[in-house]
Amino acid sequence: MNRPVLAAMEPAAALGEAMRPGWIGALRQALLAGGVALLLFGPLSGVALQGYDFRAVPEAPWLLAAAVFCGRLLYLLGAETILGAALLRRLTLPPVTRVSSPGRDRRRRLLAWGIFAAAVIGPFLLFNPWYQHPNLNYLLKVAILTLIYVLLGLGLNIVVGLAGLLDLGYVAFYAVGAYAYALGHQYWGLSFWEAIPLGAALAGMAGVALAFPVLRMHGDYLAIVTLGFGEIIRLILNNWLAFTGGPNGVRAPHPTFFGLEFARVGKEGALTFHEYLGLPYSPVHRYFYIYLALMAVTGALAVTAIRLKQMPIGRAWEALREDEIACRSLGINHVMVKLSAFGLGAMAGGIGGVFFAGSQGFVSPTSFTFIESAHILAIVVLGGMGSITGVTAAAAALTILPELLRNFSDYRMLIFGLVMVVMMIWRPGGFSTPQRRGYPVEPGHVPA
Amino acid sequence: MSLLEVQDLSMRFGGVAALHQVGFVVEEGTITALIGPNGAGKTTVFNCVTGFYRPHQGSIRLHRPEGALELTELLGGPFRGRDFASPGAFFRRLKYKIAGGSHLAARAGVARTFQNIRLFRGMTVMENLLAAQYNRLNRHLLSGVLGTPGFARAEREGIRRASAWLEFFALLEDANRLAGELPYGKQRRLEMARAMCISPRLLCLDEPAAGLNPQETAELAGWIRRLRQDHGVTLLLIEHDMGLVMEISDHVVVLDHGEVIAAGTPAQVRRDPKVLTAYLGLDEPSP
């Protein structure tokens, strides 16, 4: 047997050869990558605006290209070493779905509760009578935003991850929830807590309303229609000046604690939270409160999402994603299953919207553009379709990463995009290894 | 007593007449085979019986203890003249127009498998069987989220039923494997096990032996017989493996060009000159 045949018989080995270009090859490839980077970054970062004029920044593209060259060279040379090759192989291995052995979820459950407890207790360590973090307001705002995205990710995960229905207009339900609170307060004086069930119900109804026309659609067609739906909602909010205030937006008051406001001085002399408890006023209280409330709601929703996966409806969603015709042949009403997926997914979006409005104090249509939908979808895809821990981690990563990169604001979107590209190359299935629950079998029964 | 009564069934796809006045009867507790050359319309009959196609003409009646059910109505066809004469027919038509669908055939007790296996490949074997029991488990959202005793009991019962069918089809040790990972023969069995989880009266198997080796085919024959004998299931199957058909079926219906050309016991059908013509392409049927 000669060598080419052998190579053909062992595709894995052949691939390994192709990925090991040798020293000279590595240098050549790195030079090529650096050259392409130079061409790309030349116009992108070589010119800087200055008032009405611009000036050349010749060093910026060279630096970036040099970074790309070094990175590529190190990567290729690293892949040459045994350790690097092994690491690379591990990273590029397609993740295999693991089935947990029945009744072995205890450690995961303990870990989840631990993270939850840490997230609840953590802020108290940064804000107590003995120590007060100077920048806690900002930290809490980021944490609140993260939690809202976790909420949205969990909701969209039902529609996209479990039921397999690509929804590009999820932001519409978020908007419905936010406006349900803002407008409900303006016209009927609804409080924040009353608005949560209302926002969830309205968003759920919007979800079902969207589901009806798309019952027979799949894939690209479904994506386009949902995209249109998201835009319709935004345009209505933008253009119905008399009702929604249009682009001027609507004020949405911050939530109150059993009727106590979080303000320095109460409205019309009403008692405020800090006066009632005899604490010195601090703007942190309000965000602290929202954070804890949101933590409770998100926790409850995460538990619900985990349970849903093990309930008949969750299994029906997944079955629908796998094969709709087989579902029908088993007596599963695919219409109801799809409607419930859209409805329940939208409800989570509505709750997220109410919290968004309450924490921002103001809503306007500019918060609900398509880019938000894309962001939420990115969370679900990065987290791994259908995985709840993955979605939580991805929501945190995609919210906190841009915040951390604020100091490099010029390159923020560049790094963000780079991370996404790297993820899609190495882990197209998302952060988490797909995991399914194993069930105990009970042999010895007679089928009936 | 007949379980399924197909009469005058006609179906066209555009200008092609797939079925022309097909009629046959499936007796309760028997194994009926539907055979015929490729393109004879066997799968079309199946799709009509299992509620996936709405025939242009004809009736398919499922006789159940609680009354006969017209399967062709389930998909909610257009209003006909006589619907306006009787309010009952009118409201039935309206009901099925709004909430009708293929799933109602399954709920009425007609289960099926597919020629090209349709499993929930990304789910485990056990989850496949639990998903099939969707209508029998506790679907209340709150009790599921809170994990009430009633919910746990229903789930346990579902697992028990699934385990029993897995044991029946010798798939028990694969319960927690992904369905898509199973070897071909086991996938075929899993599809049958999944169909049995809805406790059907009539099980329709579309080429159950396709792609199986002789030993697996022999095992399949055993399972099909046991389904009939021990579990009282009536079977309707499409099959190309004549050895299997002649061995297990009580009644054979032969289709060719969308028409029933012969029906009877395997022995009768085997001698039928029209069948020989259809299969062997003889010009003159020899006596």
GROMACS .gro file of C-alpha atoms in nm, chain A:
model
  448
    1MET     CA    1   0.000   0.000   0.000
    2ASN     CA    2   0.150   0.335  -0.097
    3ARG     CA    3   0.130   0.657   0.095
    4PRO     CA    4  -0.153   0.849  -0.078
    5VAL     CA    5  -0.392   0.563  -0.014
    6LEU     CA    6  -0.298   0.564   0.349
    7ALA     CA    7  -0.354   0.935   0.371
    8ALA     CA    8  -0.693   0.899   0.211
    9MET     CA    9  -0.783   0.629   0.457
   10GLU     CA   10  -0.696   0.843   0.755
   11PRO     CA   11  -0.860   1.179   0.701
   12ALA     CA   12  -0.785   1.283   1.058
   13ALA     CA   13  -0.414   1.226   1.010
   14ALA     CA   14  -0.421   1.405   0.675
   15LEU     CA   15  -0.592   1.701   0.836
   16GLY     CA   16  -0.326   1.709   1.104
   17GLU     CA   17  -0.058   1.727   0.835
   18ALA     CA   18  -0.232   2.015   0.662
   19MET     CA   19  -0.253   2.208   0.985
   20ARG     CA   20   0.121   2.173   1.048
   21PRO     CA   21   0.288   2.391   0.788
   22GLY     CA   22   0.642   2.377   0.931
   23TRP     CA   23   0.857   2.678   1.024
   24ILE     CA   24   0.888   2.830   0.680
   25GLY     CA   25   0.524   2.773   0.598
   26ALA     CA   26   0.419   2.926   0.929
   27LEU     CA   27   0.626   3.235   0.859
   28ARG     CA   28   0.474   3.265   0.512
   29GLN     CA   29   0.119   3.225   0.638
   30ALA     CA   30   0.178   3.478   0.915
   31LEU     CA   31   0.319   3.728   0.667
   32LEU     CA   32   0.015   3.681   0.445
   33ALA     CA   33  -0.221   3.735   0.739
   34GLY     CA   34  -0.025   4.044   0.843
   35GLY     CA   35  -0.041   4.182   0.488
   36VAL     CA   36  -0.417   4.131   0.467
   37ALA     CA   37  -0.455   4.294   0.808
   38LEU     CA   38  -0.251   4.590   0.690
   39LEU     CA   39  -0.472   4.634   0.385
   40LEU     CA   40  -0.784   4.611   0.598
   41PHE     CA   41  -0.674   4.832   0.886
   42GLY     CA   42  -0.513   5.094   0.660
   43PRO     CA   43  -0.835   5.275   0.573
   44LEU     CA   44  -1.012   5.165   0.893
   45SER     CA   45  -0.774   5.295   1.154
   46GLY     CA   46  -0.510   5.486   0.955
   47VAL     CA   47  -0.729   5.793   0.924
   48ALA     CA   48  -0.872   5.978   1.222
   49LEU     CA   49  -1.140   6.246   1.212
   50GLN     CA   50  -1.053   6.576   1.375
   51GLY     CA   51  -1.325   6.832   1.375
   52TYR     CA   52  -1.411   6.893   1.013
   53ASP     CA   53  -1.075   6.766   0.904
   54PHE     CA   54  -0.888   6.439   0.927
   55ARG     CA   55  -0.534   6.346   0.992
   56ALA     CA   56  -0.334   6.038   0.906
   57VAL     CA   57  -0.237   5.799   1.184
   58PRO     CA   58   0.019   5.588   1.000
   59GLU     CA   59   0.137   5.392   1.303
   60ALA     CA   60  -0.203   5.245   1.400
   61PRO     CA   61  -0.248   5.006   1.105
   62TRP     CA   62   0.114   4.894   1.129
   63LEU     CA   63   0.077   4.814   1.496
   64LEU     CA   64  -0.244   4.620   1.437
   65ALA     CA   65  -0.094   4.434   1.143
   66ALA     CA   66   0.211   4.349   1.352
   67ALA     CA   67  -0.018   4.216   1.624
   68VAL     CA   68  -0.199   3.999   1.370
   69PHE     CA   69   0.134   3.877   1.229
   70CYS     CA   70   0.268   3.785   1.570
   71GLY     CA   71  -0.060   3.626   1.674
   72ARG     CA   72  -0.080   3.414   1.363
   73LEU     CA   73   0.285   3.312   1.389
   74LEU     CA   74   0.251   3.219   1.755
   75TYR     CA   75  -0.067   3.028   1.682
   76LEU     CA   76   0.091   2.828   1.401
   77LEU     CA   77   0.411   2.761   1.592
   78GLY     CA   78   0.213   2.673   1.900
   79ALA     CA   79   0.015   2.424   1.695
   80GLU     CA   80   0.351   2.270   1.597
   81THR     CA   81   0.430   2.169   1.953
   82ILE     CA   82   0.282   1.850   2.091
   83LEU     CA   83   0.104   2.033   2.371
   84GLY     CA   84  -0.039   2.294   2.133
   85ALA     CA   85  -0.156   2.032   1.888
   86ALA     CA   86  -0.328   1.839   2.163
   87LEU     CA   87  -0.493   2.154   2.292
   88LEU     CA   88  -0.606   2.250   1.945
   89ARG     CA   89  -0.748   1.907   1.883
   90ARG     CA   90  -0.942   1.927   2.205
   91LEU     CA   91  -1.076   2.272   2.121
   92THR     CA   92  -1.183   2.188   1.768
   93LEU     CA   93  -1.343   1.858   1.860
   94PRO     CA   94  -1.714   1.877   1.793
   95PRO     CA   95  -1.891   1.857   2.128
   96VAL     CA   96  -2.067   1.528   2.188
   97THR     CA   97  -2.402   1.533   2.360
   98ARG     CA   98  -2.371   1.388   2.705
   99VAL     CA   99  -2.656   1.213   2.874
  100SER     CA  100  -2.634   1.251   3.247
  101SER     CA  101  -2.688   0.930   3.435
  102PRO     CA  102  -3.024   0.935   3.611
  103GLY     CA  103  -3.034   1.104   3.950
  104ARG     CA  104  -2.685   1.254   3.916
  105ASP     CA  105  -2.798   1.614   3.883
  106ARG     CA  106  -2.729   1.694   4.247
  107ARG     CA  107  -2.388   1.846   4.197
  108ARG     CA  108  -2.509   2.069   3.917
  109ARG     CA  109  -2.805   2.174   4.124
  110LEU     CA  110  -2.580   2.256   4.418
  111LEU     CA  111  -2.352   2.457   4.191
  112ALA     CA  112  -2.646   2.650   4.049
  113TRP     CA  113  -2.776   2.735   4.395
  114GLY     CA  114  -2.426   2.837   4.500
  115ILE     CA  115  -2.398   3.080   4.209
  116PHE     CA  116  -2.743   3.214   4.286
  117ALA     CA  117  -2.658   3.266   4.654
  118ALA     CA  118  -2.328   3.435   4.563
  119ALA     CA  119  -2.510   3.667   4.324
  120VAL     CA  120  -2.757   3.762   4.597
  121ILE     CA  121  -2.499   3.805   4.874
  122GLY     CA  122  -2.225   3.958   4.659
  123PRO     CA  123  -2.364   4.314   4.646
  124PHE     CA  124  -2.411   4.317   5.023
  125LEU     CA  125  -2.035   4.266   5.062
  126LEU     CA  126  -1.983   4.578   4.854
  127PHE     CA  127  -2.246   4.785   5.030
  128ASN     CA  128  -2.286   4.765   5.406
  129PRO     CA  129  -2.240   4.995   5.700
  130TRP     CA  130  -1.867   4.916   5.712
  131TYR     CA  131  -1.773   4.924   5.349
  132GLN     CA  132  -1.929   5.104   5.059
  133HIS     CA  133  -1.794   5.053   4.712
  134PRO     CA  134  -1.758   5.394   4.547
  135ASN     CA  135  -1.884   5.278   4.210
  136LEU     CA  136  -2.158   5.040   4.316
  137ASN     CA  137  -2.430   5.228   4.133
  138TYR     CA  138  -2.264   5.156   3.804
  139LEU     CA  139  -2.188   4.795   3.893
  140LEU     CA  140  -2.549   4.735   3.989
  141LYS     CA  141  -2.673   4.893   3.668
  142VAL     CA  142  -2.454   4.656   3.468
  143ALA     CA  143  -2.571   4.363   3.679
  144ILE     CA  144  -2.935   4.463   3.623
  145LEU     CA  145  -2.879   4.484   3.250
  146THR     CA  146  -2.711   4.144   3.258
  147LEU     CA  147  -3.004   3.992   3.443
  148ILE     CA  148  -3.251   4.145   3.200
  149TYR     CA  149  -3.057   3.983   2.918
  150VAL     CA  150  -3.055   3.652   3.104
  151LEU     CA  151  -3.431   3.683   3.128
  152LEU     CA  152  -3.461   3.762   2.758
  153GLY     CA  153  -3.216   3.486   2.670
  154LEU     CA  154  -3.418   3.233   2.868
  155GLY     CA  155  -3.735   3.345   2.691
  156LEU     CA  156  -3.590   3.337   2.342
  157ASN     CA  157  -3.426   3.007   2.425
  158ILE     CA  158  -3.773   2.853   2.448
  159VAL     CA  159  -3.861   2.970   2.098
  160VAL     CA  160  -3.527   2.927   1.921
  161GLY     CA  161  -3.338   2.675   2.130
  162LEU     CA  162  -3.614   2.435   2.226
  163ALA     CA  163  -3.885   2.475   1.964
  164GLY     CA  164  -3.637   2.552   1.686
  165LEU     CA  165  -3.835   2.849   1.553
  166LEU     CA  166  -3.595   3.121   1.444
  167ASP     CA  167  -3.734   3.447   1.581
  168LEU     CA  168  -3.559   3.766   1.472
  169GLY     CA  169  -3.820   3.999   1.617
  170TYR     CA  170  -3.800   3.903   1.981
  171VAL     CA  171  -3.737   4.262   2.078
  172ALA     CA  172  -4.103   4.330   2.001
  173PHE     CA  173  -4.210   4.145   2.317
  174TYR     CA  174  -3.949   4.328   2.518
  175ALA     CA  175  -4.096   4.654   2.385
  176VAL     CA  176  -4.451   4.543   2.461
  177GLY     CA  177  -4.354   4.472   2.822
  178ALA     CA  178  -4.169   4.801   2.863
  179TYR     CA  179  -4.449   5.007   2.713
  180ALA     CA  180  -4.715   4.812   2.903
  181TYR     CA  181  -4.561   4.950   3.221
  182ALA     CA  182  -4.483   5.301   3.095
  183LEU     CA  183  -4.820   5.357   2.929
  184GLY     CA  184  -5.007   5.166   3.199
  185HIS     CA  185  -4.862   5.404   3.452
  186GLN     CA  186  -4.933   5.710   3.243
  187TYR     CA  187  -5.296   5.628   3.166
  188TRP     CA  188  -5.412   5.409   3.452
  189GLY     CA  189  -5.155   5.472   3.720
  190LEU     CA  190  -5.035   5.112   3.727
  191SER     CA  191  -4.755   5.039   3.969
  192PHE     CA  192  -4.444   4.846   3.874
  193TRP     CA  193  -4.557   4.526   4.042
  194GLU     CA  194  -4.900   4.540   3.883
  195ALA     CA  195  -4.735   4.593   3.549
  196ILE     CA  196  -4.535   4.269   3.562
  197PRO     CA  197  -4.829   4.031   3.516
  198LEU     CA  198  -4.990   4.276   3.274
  199GLY     CA  199  -4.671   4.311   3.071
  200ALA     CA  200  -4.624   3.933   3.067
  201ALA     CA  201  -4.985   3.877   2.959
  202LEU     CA  202  -4.976   4.140   2.685
  203ALA     CA  203  -4.643   4.016   2.554
  204GLY     CA  204  -4.775   3.658   2.564
  205MET     CA  205  -5.078   3.764   2.361
  206ALA     CA  206  -4.850   3.942   2.115
  207GLY     CA  207  -4.649   3.621   2.091
  208VAL     CA  208  -4.957   3.415   2.012
  209ALA     CA  209  -5.071   3.681   1.765
  210LEU     CA  210  -4.737   3.651   1.587
  211ALA     CA  211  -4.748   3.272   1.598
  212PHE     CA  212  -5.075   3.241   1.406
  213PRO     CA  213  -4.956   3.373   1.071
  214VAL     CA  214  -4.625   3.188   1.094
  215LEU     CA  215  -4.765   2.845   1.183
  216ARG     CA  216  -4.675   2.697   0.848
  217MET     CA  217  -4.341   2.869   0.809
  218HIS     CA  218  -3.994   2.739   0.867
  219GLY     CA  219  -3.639   2.864   0.855
  220ASP     CA  220  -3.572   3.171   0.643
  221TYR     CA  221  -3.937   3.258   0.583
  222LEU     CA  222  -4.013   3.246   0.952
  223ALA     CA  223  -3.709   3.462   1.025
  224ILE     CA  224  -3.821   3.729   0.778
  225VAL     CA  225  -4.176   3.744   0.911
  226THR     CA  226  -4.063   3.769   1.273
  227LEU     CA  227  -3.813   4.037   1.172
  228GLY     CA  228  -4.099   4.229   1.015
  229PHE     CA  229  -4.311   4.186   1.325
  230GLY     CA  230  -4.037   4.338   1.541
  231GLU     CA  231  -4.014   4.636   1.311
  232ILE     CA  232  -4.393   4.680   1.302
  233ILE     CA  233  -4.412   4.704   1.680
  234ARG     CA  234  -4.126   4.954   1.689
  235LEU     CA  235  -4.279   5.165   1.412
  236ILE     CA  236  -4.616   5.170   1.585
  237LEU     CA  237  -4.449   5.290   1.905
  238ASN     CA  238  -4.257   5.548   1.707
  239ASN     CA  239  -4.545   5.686   1.503
  240TRP     CA  240  -4.852   5.669   1.725
  241LEU     CA  241  -4.772   6.005   1.876
  242ALA     CA  242  -5.106   6.058   2.047
  243PHE     CA  243  -5.084   5.737   2.249
  244THR     CA  244  -4.720   5.642   2.292
  245GLY     CA  245  -4.553   5.981   2.273
  246GLY     CA  246  -4.360   5.868   1.970
  247PRO     CA  247  -3.986   5.928   1.964
  248ASN     CA  248  -4.014   6.145   2.276
  249GLY     CA  249  -4.071   5.831   2.477
  250VAL     CA  250  -4.263   5.784   2.800
  251ARG     CA  251  -4.159   5.822   3.159
  252ALA     CA  252  -4.172   5.502   3.363
  253PRO     CA  253  -4.129   5.556   3.736
  254HIS     CA  254  -3.882   5.344   3.929
  255PRO     CA  255  -4.035   5.063   4.132
  256THR     CA  256  -4.140   5.134   4.488
  257PHE     CA  257  -4.096   4.923   4.799
  258PHE     CA  258  -4.450   4.859   4.925
  259GLY     CA  259  -4.539   5.210   4.821
  260LEU     CA  260  -4.220   5.368   4.959
  261GLU     CA  261  -4.027   5.566   4.703
  262PHE     CA  262  -3.651   5.551   4.658
  263ALA     CA  263  -3.594   5.923   4.643
  264ARG     CA  264  -3.423   6.187   4.851
  265VAL     CA  265  -3.749   6.372   4.908
  266GLY     CA  266  -4.085   6.203   4.868
  267LYS     CA  267  -4.345   6.329   4.626
  268GLU     CA  268  -4.591   6.563   4.800
  269GLY     CA  269  -4.425   6.499   5.130
  270ALA     CA  270  -4.475   6.120   5.116
  271LEU     CA  271  -4.251   5.903   5.324
  272THR     CA  272  -3.951   5.762   5.137
  273PHE     CA  273  -3.767   5.436   5.182
  274HIS     CA  274  -3.464   5.580   5.360
  275GLU     CA  275  -3.675   5.797   5.589
  276TYR     CA  276  -3.894   5.503   5.683
  277LEU     CA  277  -3.597   5.285   5.775
  278GLY     CA  278  -3.400   5.574   5.922
  279LEU     CA  279  -3.110   5.525   5.684
  280PRO     CA  280  -2.907   5.801   5.526
  281TYR     CA  281  -3.018   5.858   5.167
  282SER     CA  282  -2.820   5.672   4.905
  283PRO     CA  283  -2.901   5.638   4.536
  284VAL     CA  284  -2.772   5.282   4.559
  285HIS     CA  285  -3.085   5.168   4.745
  286ARG     CA  286  -3.302   5.189   4.437
  287TYR     CA  287  -3.074   4.981   4.216
  288PHE     CA  288  -3.011   4.743   4.497
  289TYR     CA  289  -3.380   4.684   4.527
  290ILE     CA  290  -3.432   4.640   4.155
  291TYR     CA  291  -3.136   4.405   4.143
  292LEU     CA  292  -3.269   4.181   4.419
  293ALA     CA  293  -3.620   4.177   4.275
  294LEU     CA  294  -3.482   4.095   3.932
  295MET     CA  295  -3.261   3.826   4.082
  296ALA     CA  296  -3.566   3.662   4.239
  297VAL     CA  297  -3.766   3.679   3.915
  298THR     CA  298  -3.475   3.555   3.703
  299GLY     CA  299  -3.409   3.272   3.947
  300ALA     CA  300  -3.772   3.168   3.937
  301LEU     CA  301  -3.770   3.183   3.559
  302ALA     CA  302  -3.450   2.981   3.534
  303VAL     CA  303  -3.601   2.712   3.755
  304THR     CA  304  -3.912   2.719   3.539
  305ALA     CA  305  -3.701   2.689   3.225
  306ILE     CA  306  -3.514   2.390   3.367
  307ARG     CA  307  -3.840   2.225   3.470
  308LEU     CA  308  -4.001   2.298   3.135
  309LYS     CA  309  -3.734   2.092   2.962
  310GLN     CA  310  -3.843   1.792   3.166
  311MET     CA  311  -4.213   1.848   3.123
  312PRO     CA  312  -4.436   1.713   2.847
  313ILE     CA  313  -4.461   2.057   2.688
  314GLY     CA  314  -4.083   2.102   2.681
  315ARG     CA  315  -4.033   1.760   2.528
  316ALA     CA  316  -4.303   1.842   2.273
  317TRP     CA  317  -4.116   2.163   2.180
  318GLU     CA  318  -3.797   1.970   2.125
  319ALA     CA  319  -3.979   1.698   1.936
  320LEU     CA  320  -4.130   1.966   1.714
  321ARG     CA  321  -3.782   2.101   1.647
  322GLU     CA  322  -3.660   1.755   1.555
  323ASP     CA  323  -3.948   1.643   1.334
  324GLU     CA  324  -4.285   1.809   1.296
  325ILE     CA  325  -4.441   1.532   1.087
  326ALA     CA  326  -4.349   1.267   1.341
  327CYS     CA  327  -4.508   1.486   1.608
  328ARG     CA  328  -4.834   1.494   1.421
  329SER     CA  329  -4.824   1.120   1.370
  330LEU     CA  330  -4.812   1.082   1.748
  331GLY     CA  331  -5.114   1.299   1.817
  332ILE     CA  332  -4.922   1.607   1.924
  333ASN     CA  333  -5.111   1.914   1.812
  334HIS     CA  334  -4.830   2.110   1.656
  335VAL     CA  335  -5.040   2.426   1.642
  336MET     CA  336  -5.088   2.440   2.017
  337VAL     CA  337  -4.727   2.345   2.079
  338LYS     CA  338  -4.601   2.626   1.857
  339LEU     CA  339  -4.842   2.879   2.004
  340SER     CA  340  -4.735   2.787   2.356
  341ALA     CA  341  -4.367   2.820   2.266
  342PHE     CA  342  -4.420   3.165   2.119
  343GLY     CA  343  -4.652   3.269   2.401
  344LEU     CA  344  -4.435   3.154   2.690
  345GLY     CA  345  -4.117   3.281   2.528
  346ALA     CA  346  -4.279   3.619   2.474
  347MET     CA  347  -4.396   3.634   2.836
  348ALA     CA  348  -4.037   3.622   2.957
  349GLY     CA  349  -3.958   3.902   2.713
  350GLY     CA  350  -4.247   4.105   2.852
  351ILE     CA  351  -4.126   4.066   3.210
  352GLY     CA  352  -3.778   4.170   3.097
  353GLY     CA  353  -3.931   4.476   2.933
  354VAL     CA  354  -4.112   4.583   3.250
  355PHE     CA  355  -3.788   4.557   3.447
  356PHE     CA  356  -3.604   4.747   3.177
  357ALA     CA  357  -3.856   5.031   3.191
  358GLY     CA  358  -3.854   5.033   3.571
  359SER     CA  359  -3.477   5.043   3.600
  360GLN     CA  360  -3.426   5.303   3.324
  361GLY     CA  361  -3.712   5.526   3.432
  362PHE     CA  362  -3.785   5.603   3.070
  363VAL     CA  363  -3.864   5.414   2.751
  364SER     CA  364  -3.843   5.520   2.390
  365PRO     CA  365  -3.858   5.328   2.063
  366THR     CA  366  -3.482   5.367   2.008
  367SER     CA  367  -3.422   5.101   2.275
  368PHE     CA  368  -3.603   4.839   2.069
  369THR     CA  369  -3.425   4.824   1.737
  370PHE     CA  370  -3.327   4.514   1.547
  371ILE     CA  371  -2.979   4.521   1.698
  372GLU     CA  372  -3.137   4.425   2.032
  373SER     CA  373  -3.299   4.120   1.874
  374ALA     CA  374  -2.965   4.026   1.724
  375HIS     CA  375  -2.799   4.069   2.062
  376ILE     CA  376  -3.049   3.841   2.233
  377LEU     CA  377  -3.021   3.586   1.955
  378ALA     CA  378  -2.642   3.599   1.988
  379ILE     CA  379  -2.683   3.519   2.357
  380VAL     CA  380  -2.893   3.212   2.278
  381VAL     CA  381  -2.662   3.091   2.001
  382LEU     CA  382  -2.342   3.152   2.198
  383GLY     CA  383  -2.486   2.990   2.506
  384GLY     CA  384  -2.570   2.680   2.313
  385MET     CA  385  -2.921   2.618   2.190
  386GLY     CA  386  -3.142   2.494   2.466
  387SER     CA  387  -2.884   2.512   2.743
  388ILE     CA  388  -2.989   2.722   3.041
  389THR     CA  389  -2.648   2.756   3.205
  390GLY     CA  390  -2.500   2.841   2.867
  391VAL     CA  391  -2.755   3.115   2.808
  392THR     CA  392  -2.685   3.264   3.150
  393ALA     CA  393  -2.311   3.261   3.092
  394ALA     CA  394  -2.348   3.408   2.742
  395ALA     CA  395  -2.578   3.685   2.865
  396ALA     CA  396  -2.322   3.777   3.128
  397ALA     CA  397  -2.035   3.763   2.879
  398LEU     CA  398  -2.210   3.966   2.611
  399THR     CA  399  -2.318   4.236   2.855
  400ILE     CA  400  -2.008   4.259   3.070
  401LEU     CA  401  -1.752   4.228   2.792
  402PRO     CA  402  -1.854   4.552   2.616
  403GLU     CA  403  -1.857   4.726   2.955
  404LEU     CA  404  -1.505   4.607   3.035
  405LEU     CA  405  -1.393   4.729   2.695
  406ARG     CA  406  -1.523   5.080   2.751
  407ASN     CA  407  -1.164   5.203   2.792
  408PHE     CA  408  -1.084   5.076   2.445
  409SER     CA  409  -1.404   5.216   2.306
  410ASP     CA  410  -1.254   5.260   1.958
  411TYR     CA  411  -1.184   4.891   1.932
  412ARG     CA  412  -1.480   4.767   2.133
  413MET     CA  413  -1.691   4.641   1.846
  414LEU     CA  414  -1.379   4.501   1.679
  415ILE     CA  415  -1.294   4.285   1.979
  416PHE     CA  416  -1.659   4.193   2.021
  417GLY     CA  417  -1.674   4.078   1.661
  418LEU     CA  418  -1.345   3.892   1.695
  419VAL     CA  419  -1.472   3.700   1.996
  420MET     CA  420  -1.786   3.606   1.804
  421VAL     CA  421  -1.588   3.486   1.503
  422VAL     CA  422  -1.352   3.281   1.719
  423MET     CA  423  -1.649   3.130   1.899
  424MET     CA  424  -1.818   3.033   1.576
  425ILE     CA  425  -1.499   2.868   1.449
  426TRP     CA  426  -1.416   2.675   1.763
  427ARG     CA  427  -1.747   2.626   1.929
  428PRO     CA  428  -2.027   2.660   1.677
  429GLY     CA  429  -2.257   2.483   1.920
  430GLY     CA  430  -2.204   2.742   2.192
  431PHE     CA  431  -2.014   2.754   2.521
  432SER     CA  432  -2.172   2.457   2.685
  433THR     CA  433  -2.147   2.093   2.594
  434PRO     CA  434  -2.494   1.980   2.505
  435GLN     CA  435  -2.635   1.779   2.790
  436ARG     CA  436  -2.950   1.576   2.816
  437ARG     CA  437  -3.112   1.430   3.119
  438GLY     CA  438  -3.100   1.056   3.161
  439TYR     CA  439  -3.408   0.877   3.289
  440PRO     CA  440  -3.410   0.570   3.512
  441VAL     CA  441  -3.560   0.270   3.338
  442GLU     CA  442  -3.809   0.050   3.513
  443PRO     CA  443  -3.802  -0.293   3.356
  444GLY     CA  444  -4.037  -0.574   3.435
  445HIS     CA  445  -4.368  -0.418   3.341
  446VAL     CA  446  -4.609  -0.544   3.083
  447PRO     CA  447  -4.674  -0.290   2.809
  448ALA     CA  448  -5.023  -0.145   2.808
   0.00000   0.00000   0.00000
